[in-house]
Amino acid sequence: MSGNKVSIVVAVYKKEEYLVDTIESIISQKHRDIEIILINDGSPDGCPEICESYSRIEPRIKYISQENAGVARARNLGIACATGDYIVSFDADDIMPEDFIKNLLDFALKSPDVDVVVPRAIAFGDKEGEGCFPRIDLPSMLIRNGITNSSMFKASAIKIVNGYNENMKNGLEDWDFWLYFLEKNMIVQKTEDAFFYYRIILGSRNNISPSERLLLKRQIYLNHKDLYEKWRPNRFFVMTYPLVKLFVPFGVSKEMVRLAKFFKKLI
């Protein structure tokens, strides 16, 4: 892939307080060949007016509005309208350093076989510090998401993974999305050169209760059942995993123990 246009898709819902800073950080990118797709997901606050005002003064912005249907559908709508060679989904309260897109794209162009470029994520707001993400290989990704939402992926990949699954309306849609890439044996790599600022807001959509999280994990399992079953420990192992620590020195992997814990919660 030789093109270097990047589409940045921003799903907007109840982020009036932060949206201007987010849009300004995107507009200020050193890499200028970008399009910014703002999707208003039926936000009841001042977000629609902010999006409309920016679309009038910034020619690289496309503004689209839909009735509230969730972030997955909003991102899919934005991706369907994207004309870039690469796509980045970005949250409406996060911040891009001015060289964020440039650094992601430089890595992508130097590594044309890579389908997804994963940046670092530095938290700010109610919590601060660089996020510590787990490994991005299987089976690690079956247990916990290690790929940030604001990773860059090839636009051509959407034809293969079919976008975000809209049955993940209540959260964890990004984890589910990246599993489709791994399911299709696509290449995912991290880069140390690119990072963005990830806003932590206590009480936000990301603070999911344990019971809700379990339901969402069950849905992820159902969405990728063949993949999970391929890595699933046998039922005896699942039900007796606390004893497994005795056997770890003899070759039982930590990932298998974690998968056993995961499946014990589901069954």
Short mmCIF file of C-alpha atoms in Angstrom, two decimals:
data_model
loop_
_atom_site.label_atom_id
_atom_site.label_comp_id
_atom_site.label_asym_id
_atom_site.label_seq_id
_atom_site.Cartn_x
_atom_site.Cartn_y
_atom_site.Cartn_z
CA MET A 1 0.00 0.00 0.00
CA SER A 2 1.52 3.27 -1.10
CA GLY A 3 -1.18 5.74 -0.08
CA ASN A 4 -0.80 7.85 3.02
CA LYS A 5 -4.23 9.33 3.60
CA VAL A 6 -5.58 8.63 7.08
CA SER A 7 -9.24 8.73 8.08
CA ILE A 8 -9.88 9.52 11.74
CA VAL A 9 -13.31 8.41 12.92
CA VAL A 10 -14.64 10.05 16.08
CA ALA A 11 -17.90 8.75 17.59
CA VAL A 12 -19.40 11.60 19.64
CA TYR A 13 -21.79 11.19 22.56
CA LYS A 14 -22.06 13.38 25.68
CA LYS A 15 -18.49 14.75 25.43
CA GLU A 16 -19.31 18.45 25.18
CA GLU A 17 -16.80 19.40 27.87
CA TYR A 18 -13.86 17.78 26.07
CA LEU A 19 -14.77 17.69 22.38
CA VAL A 20 -13.16 20.99 21.34
CA ASP A 21 -9.78 19.93 22.74
CA THR A 22 -10.03 16.58 20.96
CA ILE A 23 -10.91 18.11 17.59
CA GLU A 24 -8.19 20.76 17.92
CA SER A 25 -5.59 18.06 18.62
CA ILE A 26 -6.65 16.21 15.45
CA ILE A 27 -6.68 19.32 13.27
CA SER A 28 -3.17 20.17 14.51
CA GLN A 29 -1.58 16.93 13.26
CA LYS A 30 1.74 17.35 11.44
CA HIS A 31 0.58 14.85 8.86
CA ARG A 32 -1.88 16.94 6.87
CA ASP A 33 -3.36 14.33 4.54
CA ILE A 34 -6.18 13.35 6.87
CA GLU A 35 -9.94 13.40 6.91
CA ILE A 36 -11.82 13.77 10.18
CA ILE A 37 -15.19 12.03 10.35
CA LEU A 38 -17.32 13.20 13.27
CA ILE A 39 -20.30 10.94 13.99
CA ASN A 40 -22.88 12.40 16.34
CA ASP A 41 -24.49 9.40 18.02
CA GLY A 42 -27.64 11.28 19.02
CA SER A 43 -25.83 13.28 21.68
CA PRO A 44 -28.31 15.37 23.71
CA ASP A 45 -25.79 18.04 24.77
CA GLY A 46 -23.92 20.69 22.79
CA CYS A 47 -21.80 18.21 20.82
CA PRO A 48 -23.85 18.51 17.57
CA GLU A 49 -23.38 22.29 17.50
CA ILE A 50 -19.63 21.92 18.11
CA CYS A 51 -19.33 19.37 15.29
CA GLU A 52 -21.35 21.53 12.90
CA SER A 53 -19.29 24.65 13.64
CA TYR A 54 -16.01 22.86 12.96
CA SER A 55 -17.34 21.26 9.77
CA ARG A 56 -18.05 24.75 8.40
CA ILE A 57 -14.50 26.03 8.94
CA GLU A 58 -12.36 22.91 8.44
CA PRO A 59 -12.66 21.35 4.95
CA ARG A 60 -11.14 18.05 6.09
CA ILE A 61 -14.07 17.40 8.44
CA LYS A 62 -17.10 15.32 7.49
CA TYR A 63 -19.99 15.60 9.92
CA ILE A 64 -22.66 12.90 10.11
CA SER A 65 -25.49 12.51 12.60
CA GLN A 66 -27.49 9.45 13.58
CA GLU A 67 -30.05 8.58 16.23
CA ASN A 68 -28.44 7.14 19.35
CA ALA A 69 -27.46 3.56 18.49
CA GLY A 70 -24.16 3.04 20.30
CA VAL A 71 -20.50 3.56 19.57
CA ALA A 72 -20.10 0.41 17.44
CA ARG A 73 -22.73 1.51 14.92
CA ALA A 74 -21.39 5.06 14.94
CA ARG A 75 -17.88 3.86 14.14
CA ASN A 76 -19.17 1.56 11.41
CA LEU A 77 -20.99 4.49 9.82
CA GLY A 78 -17.82 6.59 9.93
CA ILE A 79 -15.71 3.78 8.50
CA ALA A 80 -18.21 3.29 5.66
CA CYS A 81 -17.72 6.95 4.74
CA ALA A 82 -13.92 6.88 5.05
CA THR A 83 -11.74 7.36 1.97
CA GLY A 84 -8.33 7.00 3.64
CA ASP A 85 -5.79 4.25 3.11
CA TYR A 86 -5.62 3.82 6.88
CA ILE A 87 -8.20 4.35 9.61
CA VAL A 88 -7.97 5.36 13.25
CA SER A 89 -10.98 5.24 15.59
CA PHE A 90 -10.55 7.94 18.20
CA ASP A 91 -12.57 8.71 21.32
CA ALA A 92 -14.15 12.15 21.61
CA ASP A 93 -12.39 13.01 24.88
CA ASP A 94 -8.84 11.84 24.12
CA ILE A 95 -5.92 13.92 22.86
CA MET A 96 -3.45 13.36 20.02
CA PRO A 97 0.08 14.80 20.22
CA GLU A 98 0.79 16.61 16.96
CA ASP A 99 3.05 13.82 15.63
CA PHE A 100 0.71 10.95 16.56
CA ILE A 101 -0.64 10.18 13.07
CA LYS A 102 2.75 10.83 11.45
CA ASN A 103 4.48 8.31 13.73
CA LEU A 104 1.81 5.67 13.21
CA LEU A 105 1.92 6.15 9.44
CA ASP A 106 5.74 6.09 9.30
CA PHE A 107 5.69 2.72 11.02
CA ALA A 108 2.93 1.42 8.74
CA LEU A 109 4.71 2.49 5.53
CA LYS A 110 7.98 0.93 6.69
CA SER A 111 6.16 -2.31 7.55
CA PRO A 112 3.67 -2.85 4.70
CA ASP A 113 2.79 -6.36 5.87
CA VAL A 114 1.47 -5.04 9.19
CA ASP A 115 -2.31 -4.67 9.26
CA VAL A 116 -2.65 -2.93 12.65
CA VAL A 117 -0.18 -0.52 14.28
CA VAL A 118 -0.67 -0.23 18.04
CA PRO A 119 0.46 2.96 19.85
CA ARG A 120 1.19 3.53 23.52
CA ALA A 121 -1.58 4.99 25.68
CA ILE A 122 -0.89 7.50 28.45
CA ALA A 123 -3.73 8.10 30.90
CA PHE A 124 -4.68 11.52 32.22
CA GLY A 125 -7.65 12.94 34.08
CA ASP A 126 -8.87 11.03 37.13
CA LYS A 127 -5.94 8.63 36.76
CA GLU A 128 -2.50 9.26 35.31
CA GLY A 129 0.34 7.19 33.93
CA GLU A 130 1.18 5.00 30.96
CA GLY A 131 -1.19 2.10 30.47
CA CYS A 132 0.24 -1.37 30.94
CA PHE A 133 -1.31 -3.53 28.27
CA PRO A 134 -0.94 -7.33 28.06
CA ARG A 135 0.50 -9.18 25.12
CA ILE A 136 -1.34 -9.00 21.79
CA ASP A 137 -0.92 -12.63 20.75
CA LEU A 138 -3.31 -15.53 21.18
CA PRO A 139 -4.32 -16.80 23.69
CA SER A 140 -3.47 -13.65 25.69
CA MET A 141 -5.99 -11.55 23.74
CA LEU A 142 -8.75 -14.06 24.52
CA ILE A 143 -8.45 -13.14 28.18
CA ARG A 144 -7.83 -9.42 28.11
CA ASN A 145 -7.60 -6.74 25.42
CA GLY A 146 -4.05 -5.61 24.72
CA ILE A 147 -4.77 -3.37 21.70
CA THR A 148 -5.78 0.25 22.23
CA ASN A 149 -8.89 1.51 20.48
CA SER A 150 -6.86 4.26 18.77
CA SER A 151 -4.67 1.88 16.81
CA MET A 152 -4.24 2.40 13.07
CA PHE A 153 -5.48 -0.29 10.68
CA LYS A 154 -5.55 -0.71 6.92
CA ALA A 155 -8.83 0.40 5.39
CA SER A 156 -8.74 -2.69 3.17
CA ALA A 157 -8.99 -4.87 6.29
CA ILE A 158 -12.61 -3.87 6.87
CA LYS A 159 -13.68 -6.04 3.94
CA ILE A 160 -12.23 -8.99 5.84
CA VAL A 161 -13.28 -8.29 9.44
CA ASN A 162 -16.62 -6.61 8.59
CA GLY A 163 -16.32 -3.76 11.09
CA TYR A 164 -17.42 -3.51 14.70
CA ASN A 165 -20.00 -6.01 15.91
CA GLU A 166 -23.04 -3.97 16.86
CA ASN A 167 -24.16 -6.48 19.49
CA MET A 168 -21.38 -4.98 21.68
CA LYS A 169 -23.39 -1.80 22.22
CA ASN A 170 -22.74 -1.63 25.97
CA GLY A 171 -18.94 -1.82 25.92
CA LEU A 172 -15.79 -3.85 25.12
CA GLU A 173 -16.51 -3.35 21.41
CA ASP A 174 -12.86 -2.57 20.71
CA TRP A 175 -11.64 -5.84 22.28
CA ASP A 176 -14.20 -7.74 20.22
CA PHE A 177 -13.16 -5.81 17.08
CA TRP A 178 -9.47 -6.65 17.38
CA LEU A 179 -10.21 -10.33 17.91
CA TYR A 180 -11.61 -10.43 14.37
CA PHE A 181 -8.19 -9.32 13.09
CA LEU A 182 -6.41 -12.07 15.02
CA GLU A 183 -9.06 -14.57 13.95
CA LYS A 184 -8.16 -13.81 10.33
CA ASN A 185 -4.42 -14.17 11.06
CA MET A 186 -3.75 -10.50 10.39
CA ILE A 187 -0.49 -8.96 11.56
CA VAL A 188 -0.60 -6.67 14.60
CA GLN A 189 2.48 -4.88 15.93
CA LYS A 190 3.18 -2.29 18.60
CA THR A 191 5.28 0.83 18.07
CA GLU A 192 7.09 2.79 20.77
CA ASP A 193 7.20 5.99 18.70
CA ALA A 194 3.50 6.85 18.72
CA PHE A 195 1.42 7.58 21.80
CA PHE A 196 -1.80 9.37 22.64
CA TYR A 197 -3.41 10.70 25.81
CA TYR A 198 -6.29 8.59 27.08
CA ARG A 199 -8.71 10.44 29.34
CA ILE A 200 -9.91 8.58 32.43
CA ILE A 201 -13.26 9.76 33.79
CA LEU A 202 -14.57 7.97 36.86
CA GLY A 203 -18.16 6.89 36.30
CA SER A 204 -17.85 6.94 32.49
CA ARG A 205 -18.87 4.21 30.04
CA ASN A 206 -15.52 2.49 30.59
CA ASN A 207 -16.28 1.83 34.26
CA ILE A 208 -18.39 -1.28 33.74
CA SER A 209 -19.71 -3.21 36.74
CA PRO A 210 -18.39 -6.77 37.26
CA SER A 211 -21.77 -8.30 36.36
CA GLU A 212 -22.05 -6.22 33.17
CA ARG A 213 -18.46 -7.04 32.24
CA LEU A 214 -19.16 -10.75 32.61
CA LEU A 215 -22.16 -10.48 30.30
CA LEU A 216 -20.04 -8.64 27.73
CA LYS A 217 -17.30 -11.26 27.99
CA ARG A 218 -19.90 -13.94 27.37
CA GLN A 219 -20.97 -12.05 24.25
CA ILE A 220 -17.35 -11.83 23.07
CA TYR A 221 -17.08 -15.58 23.61
CA LEU A 222 -20.23 -16.15 21.53
CA ASN A 223 -18.97 -13.81 18.79
CA HIS A 224 -15.71 -15.77 18.56
CA LYS A 225 -16.82 -19.17 19.80
CA ASP A 226 -14.71 -21.22 17.37
CA LEU A 227 -11.60 -19.26 18.33
CA TYR A 228 -12.23 -19.68 22.06
CA GLU A 229 -13.06 -23.37 21.74
CA LYS A 230 -9.79 -23.92 19.90
CA TRP A 231 -7.91 -22.68 22.97
CA ARG A 232 -10.32 -23.92 25.64
CA PRO A 233 -8.83 -26.17 28.38
CA ASN A 234 -10.77 -29.37 29.06
CA ARG A 235 -13.62 -29.22 31.57
CA PHE A 236 -11.68 -31.02 34.32
CA PHE A 237 -8.86 -28.49 33.97
CA VAL A 238 -11.34 -25.62 34.12
CA MET A 239 -13.07 -26.85 37.25
CA THR A 240 -9.85 -27.68 39.10
CA TYR A 241 -7.61 -24.81 37.99
CA PRO A 242 -6.67 -23.78 41.60
CA LEU A 243 -4.66 -27.02 41.74
CA VAL A 244 -2.89 -26.22 38.49
CA LYS A 245 -0.27 -24.10 40.24
CA LEU A 246 1.21 -27.37 41.48
CA PHE A 247 1.90 -28.36 37.89
CA VAL A 248 3.11 -25.04 36.46
CA PRO A 249 6.80 -25.98 36.84
CA PHE A 250 6.08 -29.01 34.67
CA GLY A 251 4.87 -27.04 31.68
CA VAL A 252 1.35 -25.72 32.23
CA SER A 253 1.39 -22.16 30.88
CA LYS A 254 0.11 -19.13 32.77
CA GLU A 255 -2.12 -18.33 29.79
CA MET A 256 -3.81 -21.72 30.16
CA VAL A 257 -4.46 -21.06 33.84
CA ARG A 258 -5.96 -17.66 33.00
CA LEU A 259 -8.13 -19.22 30.31
CA ALA A 260 -9.32 -21.79 32.85
CA LYS A 261 -10.39 -18.97 35.16
CA PHE A 262 -12.14 -17.25 32.26
CA PHE A 263 -14.11 -20.34 31.30
CA LYS A 264 -14.99 -21.21 34.88
CA LYS A 265 -16.85 -17.90 35.11
CA LEU A 266 -18.74 -18.65 31.91
CA ILE A 267 -19.89 -22.18 32.69
#
